[in-house]
Structures are given as C-alpha cells and as structure tokens.
Amino acid sequence: MFIHLIVIGWLYVVVMMSVAEATNTTGTVLGAIFTFLLYGLAPVALVVYLMGAPGRRRAIKEREAQAQEAARRAASEKAAKDGSGLPDQRGEAPADAVPPVRKET
C-alpha cells in the first residue's frame, strides 16, 4: 500500500516536470515526453518490478505446493480405487519383475 503512494507521488512530480519542460520557451514537447519516460515510467516500472519479486516467488511456491498436493491426492485415490496399488501397500512382499533363471545341469 505504501509503495503505491510513493509511485503516485513520484509520477505527479514527473508530470509537473514534463509540463514545465513543454511550456518553457526553450523547452519542447519531445523533451517533455523524454522527461516523462526517463524520469518517470522507467524508474517506477523498475522499482515496482523489483518490489514485486518476493510476491511472485511466494505465488510460484504456493502453486507448486498445490500441484504436489493434488498429485498426491489423485495417486492415493487411484490406489484405493484400483485395489492393486503399489507393492507393500497391504504388507505383501514385492514380487520380482523377472523370475530368476537357473543354470541347467
């Protein structure tokens, strides 16, 4: 909230600087536009982007945690519905995928 007041205040100052540049006898409208862009929008955009980084990082971690939780729930529901599930789910010993081969004598 506080950063919004700073941004609004700074943009107001830059708009007034631009108006002064445009209405000055030696100033130009092009100079006023560049004053607004280089003193106003560019620094404010950079500051707002940098100040928003922790929030974006927190949102990404939250989405990843929700996705992991949804995947866990889906896997447990599937295992409960199938009945077979994973080995050792019902205390059974895991079966070998390939039976052992004996040497013929």
Tab-separated table of N, CA, C and O in Angstrom:
chain	number	residue	atom	x	y	z
A	1	MET	N	0.818	-1.187	0.000
A	1	MET	CA	0.000	0.000	0.000
A	1	MET	C	0.867	1.258	0.000
A	1	MET	O	0.571	2.201	-0.703
A	2	PHE	N	1.889	1.241	0.842
A	2	PHE	CA	2.728	2.422	0.968
A	2	PHE	C	3.474	2.712	-0.334
A	2	PHE	O	3.652	3.872	-0.702
A	3	ILE	N	3.883	1.658	-1.036
A	3	ILE	CA	4.618	1.852	-2.290
A	3	ILE	C	3.740	2.537	-3.326
A	3	ILE	O	4.231	3.298	-4.159
A	4	HIS	N	2.414	2.304	-3.276
A	4	HIS	CA	1.515	2.946	-4.232
A	4	HIS	C	1.511	4.463	-4.041
A	4	HIS	O	1.475	5.219	-5.023
A	5	LEU	N	1.559	4.909	-2.806
A	5	LEU	CA	1.605	6.353	-2.549
A	5	LEU	C	2.889	6.964	-3.088
A	5	LEU	O	2.871	8.060	-3.658
A	6	ILE	N	3.989	6.260	-2.927
A	6	ILE	CA	5.267	6.759	-3.436
A	6	ILE	C	5.236	6.834	-4.957
A	6	ILE	O	5.684	7.822	-5.553
A	7	VAL	N	4.699	5.802	-5.592
A	7	VAL	CA	4.621	5.776	-7.064
A	7	VAL	C	3.741	6.913	-7.566
A	7	VAL	O	4.114	7.634	-8.508
A	8	ILE	N	2.587	7.100	-6.963
A	8	ILE	CA	1.679	8.171	-7.396
A	8	ILE	C	2.335	9.531	-7.195
A	8	ILE	O	2.275	10.399	-8.064
A	9	GLY	N	2.982	9.714	-6.048
A	9	GLY	CA	3.658	10.992	-5.783
A	9	GLY	C	4.776	11.265	-6.770
A	9	GLY	O	4.914	12.386	-7.283
A	10	TRP	N	5.583	10.253	-7.048
A	10	TRP	CA	6.696	10.456	-7.983
A	10	TRP	C	6.179	10.740	-9.392
A	10	TRP	O	6.717	11.610	-10.094
A	11	LEU	N	5.153	10.026	-9.821
A	11	LEU	CA	4.611	10.282	-11.156
A	11	LEU	C	3.995	11.682	-11.240
A	11	LEU	O	4.083	12.337	-12.290
A	12	TYR	N	3.401	12.159	-10.162
A	12	TYR	CA	2.878	13.526	-10.154
A	12	TYR	C	4.020	14.535	-10.330
A	12	TYR	O	3.909	15.470	-11.133
A	13	VAL	N	5.106	14.336	-9.620
A	13	VAL	CA	6.262	15.235	-9.752
A	13	VAL	C	6.801	15.200	-11.173
A	13	VAL	O	7.115	16.242	-11.761
A	14	VAL	N	6.882	14.024	-11.758
A	14	VAL	CA	7.424	13.898	-13.120
A	14	VAL	C	6.472	14.524	-14.134
A	14	VAL	O	6.930	15.157	-15.099
A	15	VAL	N	5.175	14.397	-13.944
A	15	VAL	CA	4.219	15.048	-14.849
A	15	VAL	C	4.392	16.568	-14.770
A	15	VAL	O	4.380	17.256	-15.796
A	16	MET	N	4.568	17.087	-13.575
A	16	MET	CA	4.775	18.536	-13.426
A	16	MET	C	6.089	18.973	-14.084
A	16	MET	O	6.166	20.044	-14.698
A	17	MET	N	7.120	18.147	-13.975
A	17	MET	CA	8.390	18.450	-14.650
A	17	MET	C	8.188	18.454	-16.169
A	17	MET	O	8.729	19.318	-16.870
A	18	SER	N	7.419	17.505	-16.662
A	18	SER	CA	7.169	17.420	-18.103
A	18	SER	C	6.360	18.616	-18.589
A	18	SER	O	6.636	19.159	-19.667
A	19	VAL	N	5.366	19.010	-17.811
A	19	VAL	CA	4.571	20.189	-18.184
A	19	VAL	C	5.450	21.424	-18.199
A	19	VAL	O	5.355	22.261	-19.118
A	20	ALA	N	6.324	21.551	-17.214
A	20	ALA	CA	7.238	22.700	-17.186
A	20	ALA	C	8.168	22.679	-18.385
A	20	ALA	O	8.464	23.729	-18.967
A	21	GLU	N	8.624	21.494	-18.771
A	21	GLU	CA	9.507	21.382	-19.949
A	21	GLU	C	8.764	21.767	-21.225
A	21	GLU	O	9.288	22.452	-22.086
A	22	ALA	N	7.509	21.330	-21.347
A	22	ALA	CA	6.753	21.595	-22.568
A	22	ALA	C	6.346	23.062	-22.683
A	22	ALA	O	6.295	23.604	-23.793
A	23	THR	N	6.045	23.712	-21.567
A	23	THR	CA	5.564	25.099	-21.631
A	23	THR	C	6.679	26.133	-21.534
A	23	THR	O	6.420	27.328	-21.729
A	24	ASN	N	7.883	25.697	-21.267
A	24	ASN	CA	9.009	26.626	-21.205
A	24	ASN	C	9.307	27.158	-22.608
A	24	ASN	O	9.094	26.474	-23.612
A	25	THR	N	9.822	28.380	-22.681
A	25	THR	CA	10.099	28.970	-24.004
A	25	THR	C	11.215	28.231	-24.725
A	25	THR	O	11.232	28.174	-25.953
A	26	THR	N	12.144	27.654	-23.989
A	26	THR	CA	13.230	26.910	-24.643
A	26	THR	C	12.973	25.403	-24.638
A	26	THR	O	13.795	24.638	-25.130
A	27	GLY	N	11.856	24.969	-24.061
A	27	GLY	CA	11.542	23.541	-23.986
A	27	GLY	C	10.742	23.074	-25.189
A	27	GLY	O	10.215	23.867	-25.969
A	28	THR	N	10.673	21.779	-25.355
A	28	THR	CA	9.914	21.180	-26.454
A	28	THR	C	9.003	20.074	-25.905
A	28	THR	O	9.214	19.569	-24.804
A	29	VAL	N	8.028	19.717	-26.701
A	29	VAL	CA	7.137	18.627	-26.315
A	29	VAL	C	7.904	17.300	-26.343
A	29	VAL	O	7.696	16.435	-25.491
A	30	LEU	N	8.808	17.148	-27.284
A	30	LEU	CA	9.617	15.938	-27.345
A	30	LEU	C	10.473	15.800	-26.076
A	30	LEU	O	10.596	14.711	-25.515
A	31	GLY	N	11.020	16.922	-25.621
A	31	GLY	CA	11.779	16.905	-24.370
A	31	GLY	C	10.901	16.542	-23.185
A	31	GLY	O	11.331	15.837	-22.271
A	32	ALA	N	9.654	17.003	-23.198
A	32	ALA	CA	8.724	16.669	-22.122
A	32	ALA	C	8.398	15.177	-22.131
A	32	ALA	O	8.311	14.548	-21.070
A	33	ILE	N	8.235	14.621	-23.323
A	33	ILE	CA	7.946	13.183	-23.427
A	33	ILE	C	9.112	12.370	-22.895
A	33	ILE	O	8.933	11.423	-22.118
A	34	PHE	N	10.333	12.743	-23.292
A	34	PHE	CA	11.509	12.019	-22.812
A	34	PHE	C	11.705	12.217	-21.309
A	34	PHE	O	12.125	11.294	-20.613
A	35	THR	N	11.391	13.390	-20.806
A	35	THR	CA	11.464	13.615	-19.364
A	35	THR	C	10.510	12.674	-18.639
A	35	THR	O	10.873	12.047	-17.641
A	36	PHE	N	9.290	12.557	-19.136
A	36	PHE	CA	8.318	11.679	-18.501
A	36	PHE	C	8.741	10.216	-18.575
A	36	PHE	O	8.641	9.477	-17.591
A	37	LEU	N	9.245	9.791	-19.731
A	37	LEU	CA	9.637	8.392	-19.887
A	37	LEU	C	10.872	8.041	-19.064
A	37	LEU	O	10.903	7.010	-18.387
A	38	LEU	N	11.906	8.902	-19.137
A	38	LEU	CA	13.178	8.558	-18.496
A	38	LEU	C	13.219	8.869	-17.005
A	38	LEU	O	13.940	8.206	-16.258
A	39	TYR	N	12.497	9.881	-16.559
A	39	TYR	CA	12.467	10.203	-15.130
A	39	TYR	C	11.264	9.578	-14.422
A	39	TYR	O	11.268	9.448	-13.209
A	40	GLY	N	10.252	9.212	-15.183
A	40	GLY	CA	9.023	8.731	-14.571
A	40	GLY	C	8.770	7.258	-14.760
A	40	GLY	O	8.882	6.464	-13.824
A	41	LEU	N	8.408	6.870	-15.959
A	41	LEU	CA	7.958	5.497	-16.184
A	41	LEU	C	9.057	4.450	-16.017
A	41	LEU	O	8.820	3.413	-15.409
A	42	ALA	N	10.233	4.710	-16.545
A	42	ALA	CA	11.306	3.712	-16.460
A	42	ALA	C	11.701	3.413	-15.012
A	42	ALA	O	11.719	2.238	-14.607
A	43	PRO	N	12.014	4.414	-14.180
A	43	PRO	CA	12.390	4.088	-12.794
A	43	PRO	C	11.237	3.490	-11.987
A	43	PRO	O	11.447	2.574	-11.188
A	44	VAL	N	10.024	3.987	-12.199
A	44	VAL	CA	8.878	3.462	-11.449
A	44	VAL	C	8.621	2.003	-11.845
A	44	VAL	O	8.367	1.163	-10.976
A	45	ALA	N	8.705	1.697	-13.120
A	45	ALA	CA	8.497	0.318	-13.560
A	45	ALA	C	9.558	-0.601	-12.965
A	45	ALA	O	9.245	-1.717	-12.513
A	46	LEU	N	10.793	-0.161	-12.925
A	46	LEU	CA	11.870	-0.961	-12.352
A	46	LEU	C	11.652	-1.195	-10.860
A	46	LEU	O	11.773	-2.321	-10.367
A	47	VAL	N	11.308	-0.164	-10.128
A	47	VAL	CA	11.096	-0.289	-8.681
A	47	VAL	C	9.902	-1.192	-8.388
A	47	VAL	O	9.974	-2.059	-7.507
A	48	VAL	N	8.814	-1.029	-9.108
A	48	VAL	CA	7.630	-1.856	-8.875
A	48	VAL	C	7.935	-3.319	-9.204
A	48	VAL	O	7.525	-4.220	-8.477
A	49	TYR	N	8.674	-3.563	-10.268
A	49	TYR	CA	9.043	-4.930	-10.634
A	49	TYR	C	9.916	-5.562	-9.553
A	49	TYR	O	9.693	-6.707	-9.150
A	50	LEU	N	10.907	-4.833	-9.072
A	50	LEU	CA	11.789	-5.374	-8.046
A	50	LEU	C	11.071	-5.581	-6.715
A	50	LEU	O	11.325	-6.550	-5.998
A	51	MET	N	10.158	-4.687	-6.377
A	51	MET	CA	9.422	-4.819	-5.122
A	51	MET	C	8.402	-5.967	-5.188
A	51	MET	O	8.023	-6.514	-4.157
A	52	GLY	N	7.976	-6.342	-6.373
A	52	GLY	CA	7.008	-7.421	-6.522
A	52	GLY	C	7.627	-8.802	-6.617
A	52	GLY	O	6.912	-9.802	-6.646
A	53	ALA	N	8.957	-8.896	-6.655
A	53	ALA	CA	9.630	-10.184	-6.806
A	53	ALA	C	9.310	-11.158	-5.671
A	53	ALA	O	9.020	-12.331	-5.938
A	54	PRO	N	9.349	-10.752	-4.406
A	54	PRO	CA	9.015	-11.720	-3.345
A	54	PRO	C	7.589	-12.249	-3.453
A	54	PRO	O	7.348	-13.437	-3.207
A	55	GLY	N	6.657	-11.422	-3.846
A	55	GLY	CA	5.276	-11.871	-4.004
A	55	GLY	C	5.132	-12.867	-5.136
A	55	GLY	O	4.395	-13.856	-5.011
A	56	ARG	N	5.829	-12.615	-6.242
A	56	ARG	CA	5.779	-13.563	-7.359
A	56	ARG	C	6.408	-14.892	-6.955
A	56	ARG	O	5.883	-15.959	-7.284
A	57	ARG	N	7.522	-14.845	-6.247
A	57	ARG	CA	8.190	-16.064	-5.799
A	57	ARG	C	7.288	-16.858	-4.852
A	57	ARG	O	7.186	-18.083	-4.949
A	58	ARG	N	6.616	-16.164	-3.949
A	58	ARG	CA	5.712	-16.812	-2.997
A	58	ARG	C	4.538	-17.464	-3.737
A	58	ARG	O	4.122	-18.577	-3.416
A	59	ALA	N	4.014	-16.791	-4.760
A	59	ALA	CA	2.892	-17.334	-5.537
A	59	ALA	C	3.317	-18.592	-6.303
A	59	ALA	O	2.553	-19.561	-6.395
A	60	ILE	N	4.528	-18.591	-6.835
A	60	ILE	CA	5.023	-19.762	-7.570
A	60	ILE	C	5.155	-20.950	-6.626
A	60	ILE	O	4.746	-22.067	-6.947
A	61	LYS	N	5.725	-20.730	-5.440
A	61	LYS	CA	5.873	-21.826	-4.473
A	61	LYS	C	4.515	-22.351	-4.028
A	61	LYS	O	4.333	-23.557	-3.854
A	62	GLU	N	3.557	-21.462	-3.856
A	62	GLU	CA	2.220	-21.882	-3.453
A	62	GLU	C	1.557	-22.730	-4.536
A	62	GLU	O	0.940	-23.762	-4.240
A	63	ARG	N	1.692	-22.320	-5.804
A	63	ARG	CA	1.127	-23.110	-6.899
A	63	ARG	C	1.773	-24.486	-6.982
A	63	ARG	O	1.100	-25.493	-7.224
A	64	GLU	N	3.113	-24.554	-6.794
A	64	GLU	CA	3.804	-25.834	-6.844
A	64	GLU	C	3.339	-26.741	-5.702
A	64	GLU	O	3.148	-27.945	-5.901
A	65	ALA	N	3.166	-26.176	-4.511
A	65	ALA	CA	2.699	-26.974	-3.369
A	65	ALA	C	1.288	-27.498	-3.627
A	65	ALA	O	0.987	-28.657	-3.302
A	66	GLN	N	0.415	-26.671	-4.201
A	66	GLN	CA	-0.942	-27.126	-4.510
A	66	GLN	C	-0.932	-28.227	-5.560
A	66	GLN	O	-1.693	-29.188	-5.469
A	67	ALA	N	-0.051	-28.101	-6.558
A	67	ALA	CA	0.039	-29.126	-7.595
A	67	ALA	C	0.543	-30.445	-7.008
A	67	ALA	O	0.038	-31.522	-7.356
A	68	GLN	N	1.528	-30.393	-6.109
A	68	GLN	CA	2.025	-31.609	-5.478
A	68	GLN	C	0.946	-32.263	-4.619
A	68	GLN	O	0.788	-33.483	-4.625
A	69	GLU	N	0.220	-31.465	-3.875
A	69	GLU	CA	-0.846	-31.999	-3.035
A	69	GLU	C	-1.945	-32.641	-3.886
A	69	GLU	O	-2.459	-33.714	-3.548
A	70	ALA	N	-2.294	-32.010	-5.003
A	70	ALA	CA	-3.304	-32.585	-5.898
A	70	ALA	C	-2.815	-33.901	-6.495
A	70	ALA	O	-3.590	-34.864	-6.612
A	71	ALA	N	-1.528	-33.967	-6.852
A	71	ALA	CA	-0.981	-35.204	-7.399
A	71	ALA	C	-0.981	-36.311	-6.345
A	71	ALA	O	-1.290	-37.477	-6.653
A	72	ARG	N	-0.643	-35.972	-5.104
A	72	ARG	CA	-0.678	-36.971	-4.025
A	72	ARG	C	-2.093	-37.493	-3.800
A	72	ARG	O	-2.301	-38.698	-3.632
A	73	ARG	N	-3.063	-36.563	-3.779
A	73	ARG	CA	-4.454	-36.977	-3.576
A	73	ARG	C	-4.924	-37.884	-4.710
A	73	ARG	O	-5.586	-38.900	-4.474
A	74	ALA	N	-4.586	-37.502	-5.949
A	74	ALA	CA	-5.007	-38.303	-7.100
A	74	ALA	C	-4.367	-39.687	-7.054
A	74	ALA	O	-5.032	-40.692	-7.339
A	75	ALA	N	-3.099	-39.771	-6.666
A	75	ALA	CA	-2.423	-41.069	-6.599
A	75	ALA	C	-3.024	-41.933	-5.500
A	75	ALA	O	-3.218	-43.143	-5.698
A	76	SER	N	-3.332	-41.348	-4.354
A	76	SER	CA	-3.910	-42.149	-3.268
A	76	SER	C	-5.328	-42.598	-3.614
A	76	SER	O	-5.726	-43.723	-3.294
A	77	GLU	N	-6.103	-41.742	-4.290
A	77	GLU	CA	-7.447	-42.140	-4.714
A	77	GLU	C	-7.392	-43.253	-5.746
A	77	GLU	O	-8.185	-44.193	-5.714
A	78	LYS	N	-6.437	-43.173	-6.662
A	78	LYS	CA	-6.295	-44.205	-7.688
A	78	LYS	C	-5.880	-45.526	-7.059
A	78	LYS	O	-6.391	-46.585	-7.400
A	79	ALA	N	-4.957	-45.459	-6.116
A	79	ALA	CA	-4.502	-46.683	-5.450
A	79	ALA	C	-5.638	-47.299	-4.646
A	79	ALA	O	-5.788	-48.526	-4.610
A	80	ALA	N	-6.455	-46.481	-4.011
A	80	ALA	CA	-7.570	-47.002	-3.227
A	80	ALA	C	-8.641	-47.599	-4.138
A	80	ALA	O	-9.267	-48.609	-3.808
A	81	LYS	N	-8.848	-46.993	-5.301
A	81	LYS	CA	-9.876	-47.475	-6.220
A	81	LYS	C	-9.434	-48.742	-6.941
A	81	LYS	O	-10.215	-49.673	-7.102
A	82	ASP	N	-8.173	-48.795	-7.368
A	82	ASP	CA	-7.674	-49.962	-8.102
A	82	ASP	C	-7.572	-51.187	-7.213
A	82	ASP	O	-7.809	-52.304	-7.656
A	83	GLY	N	-7.197	-50.995	-6.009
A	83	GLY	CA	-7.025	-52.139	-5.130
A	83	GLY	C	-5.636	-52.720	-5.221
A	83	GLY	O	-5.095	-53.225	-4.251
A	84	SER	N	-5.033	-52.694	-6.407
A	84	SER	CA	-3.694	-53.249	-6.541
A	84	SER	C	-2.671	-52.291	-5.954
A	84	SER	O	-1.861	-52.667	-5.132
A	85	GLY	N	-2.726	-51.064	-6.374
A	85	GLY	CA	-1.832	-50.054	-5.834
A	85	GLY	C	-0.371	-50.415	-6.015
A	85	GLY	O	0.027	-51.115	-6.928
A	86	LEU	N	0.401	-49.995	-5.101
A	86	LEU	CA	1.826	-50.266	-5.125
A	86	LEU	C	2.130	-51.513	-4.300
A	86	LEU	O	1.383	-51.859	-3.395
A	87	PRO	N	3.248	-52.195	-4.569
A	87	PRO	CA	3.616	-53.310	-3.719
A	87	PRO	C	3.861	-52.800	-2.293
A	87	PRO	O	4.182	-51.650	-2.082
A	88	ASP	N	3.716	-53.664	-1.365
A	88	ASP	CA	3.909	-53.362	0.054
A	88	ASP	C	2.797	-52.487	0.616
A	88	ASP	O	2.883	-52.067	1.751
A	89	GLN	N	1.763	-52.223	-0.136
A	89	GLN	CA	0.660	-51.430	0.378
A	89	GLN	C	-0.139	-52.232	1.405
A	89	GLN	O	-0.669	-51.681	2.347
A	90	ARG	N	-0.237	-53.560	1.207
A	90	ARG	CA	-1.024	-54.390	2.105
A	90	ARG	C	-0.135	-55.366	2.869
A	90	ARG	O	-0.551	-56.422	3.266
A	91	GLY	N	1.134	-55.002	3.005
A	91	GLY	CA	2.041	-55.846	3.758
A	91	GLY	C	2.594	-57.009	2.963
A	91	GLY	O	3.158	-57.931	3.530
A	92	GLU	N	2.426	-57.011	1.671
A	92	GLU	CA	2.934	-58.109	0.848
A	92	GLU	C	4.369	-57.817	0.432
A	92	GLU	O	4.773	-56.670	0.273
A	93	ALA	N	5.101	-58.875	0.205
A	93	ALA	CA	6.473	-58.718	-0.272
A	93	ALA	C	6.431	-58.341	-1.743
A	93	ALA	O	5.584	-58.819	-2.497
A	94	PRO	N	7.325	-57.470	-2.181
A	94	PRO	CA	7.314	-57.108	-3.592
A	94	PRO	C	7.728	-58.291	-4.456
A	94	PRO	O	8.626	-59.050	-4.110
A	95	ALA	N	7.064	-58.433	-5.574
A	95	ALA	CA	7.368	-59.528	-6.492
A	95	ALA	C	8.426	-59.063	-7.474
A	95	ALA	O	8.463	-57.903	-7.869
A	96	ASP	N	9.296	-59.997	-7.870
A	96	ASP	CA	10.313	-59.653	-8.866
A	96	ASP	C	9.650	-59.565	-10.231
A	96	ASP	O	8.776	-60.354	-10.576
A	97	ALA	N	10.093	-58.612	-11.020
A	97	ALA	CA	9.531	-58.434	-12.353
A	97	ALA	C	9.976	-59.556	-13.271
A	97	ALA	O	9.228	-60.008	-14.132
A	98	VAL	N	11.211	-60.038	-13.086
A	98	VAL	CA	11.745	-61.112	-13.914
A	98	VAL	C	12.091	-62.273	-12.983
A	98	VAL	O	12.862	-62.099	-12.035
A	99	PRO	N	11.550	-63.451	-13.254
A	99	PRO	CA	11.870	-64.579	-12.368
A	99	PRO	C	13.339	-64.981	-12.525
A	99	PRO	O	13.931	-64.822	-13.588
A	100	PRO	N	13.931	-65.516	-11.481
A	100	PRO	CA	15.338	-65.917	-11.586
A	100	PRO	C	15.484	-67.097	-12.554
A	100	PRO	O	14.626	-67.953	-12.645
A	101	VAL	N	16.570	-67.118	-13.265
A	101	VAL	CA	16.841	-68.178	-14.238
A	101	VAL	C	17.894	-69.114	-13.644
A	101	VAL	O	18.944	-68.665	-13.195
A	102	ARG	N	17.582	-70.432	-13.680
A	102	ARG	CA	18.530	-71.408	-13.148
A	102	ARG	C	19.424	-71.927	-14.238
A	102	ARG	O	19.052	-71.965	-15.408
A	103	LYS	N	20.571	-72.341	-13.815
A	103	LYS	CA	21.511	-72.935	-14.757
A	103	LYS	C	21.150	-74.395	-14.961
A	103	LYS	O	20.905	-75.127	-13.995
A	104	GLU	N	21.054	-74.806	-16.203
A	104	GLU	CA	20.717	-76.196	-16.469
A	104	GLU	C	21.950	-77.055	-16.279
A	104	GLU	O	23.029	-76.704	-16.720
A	105	THR	N	21.781	-78.184	-15.658
A	105	THR	CA	22.908	-79.086	-15.449
A	105	THR	C	22.766	-80.382	-16.171
A	105	THR	O	21.794	-80.828	-16.633
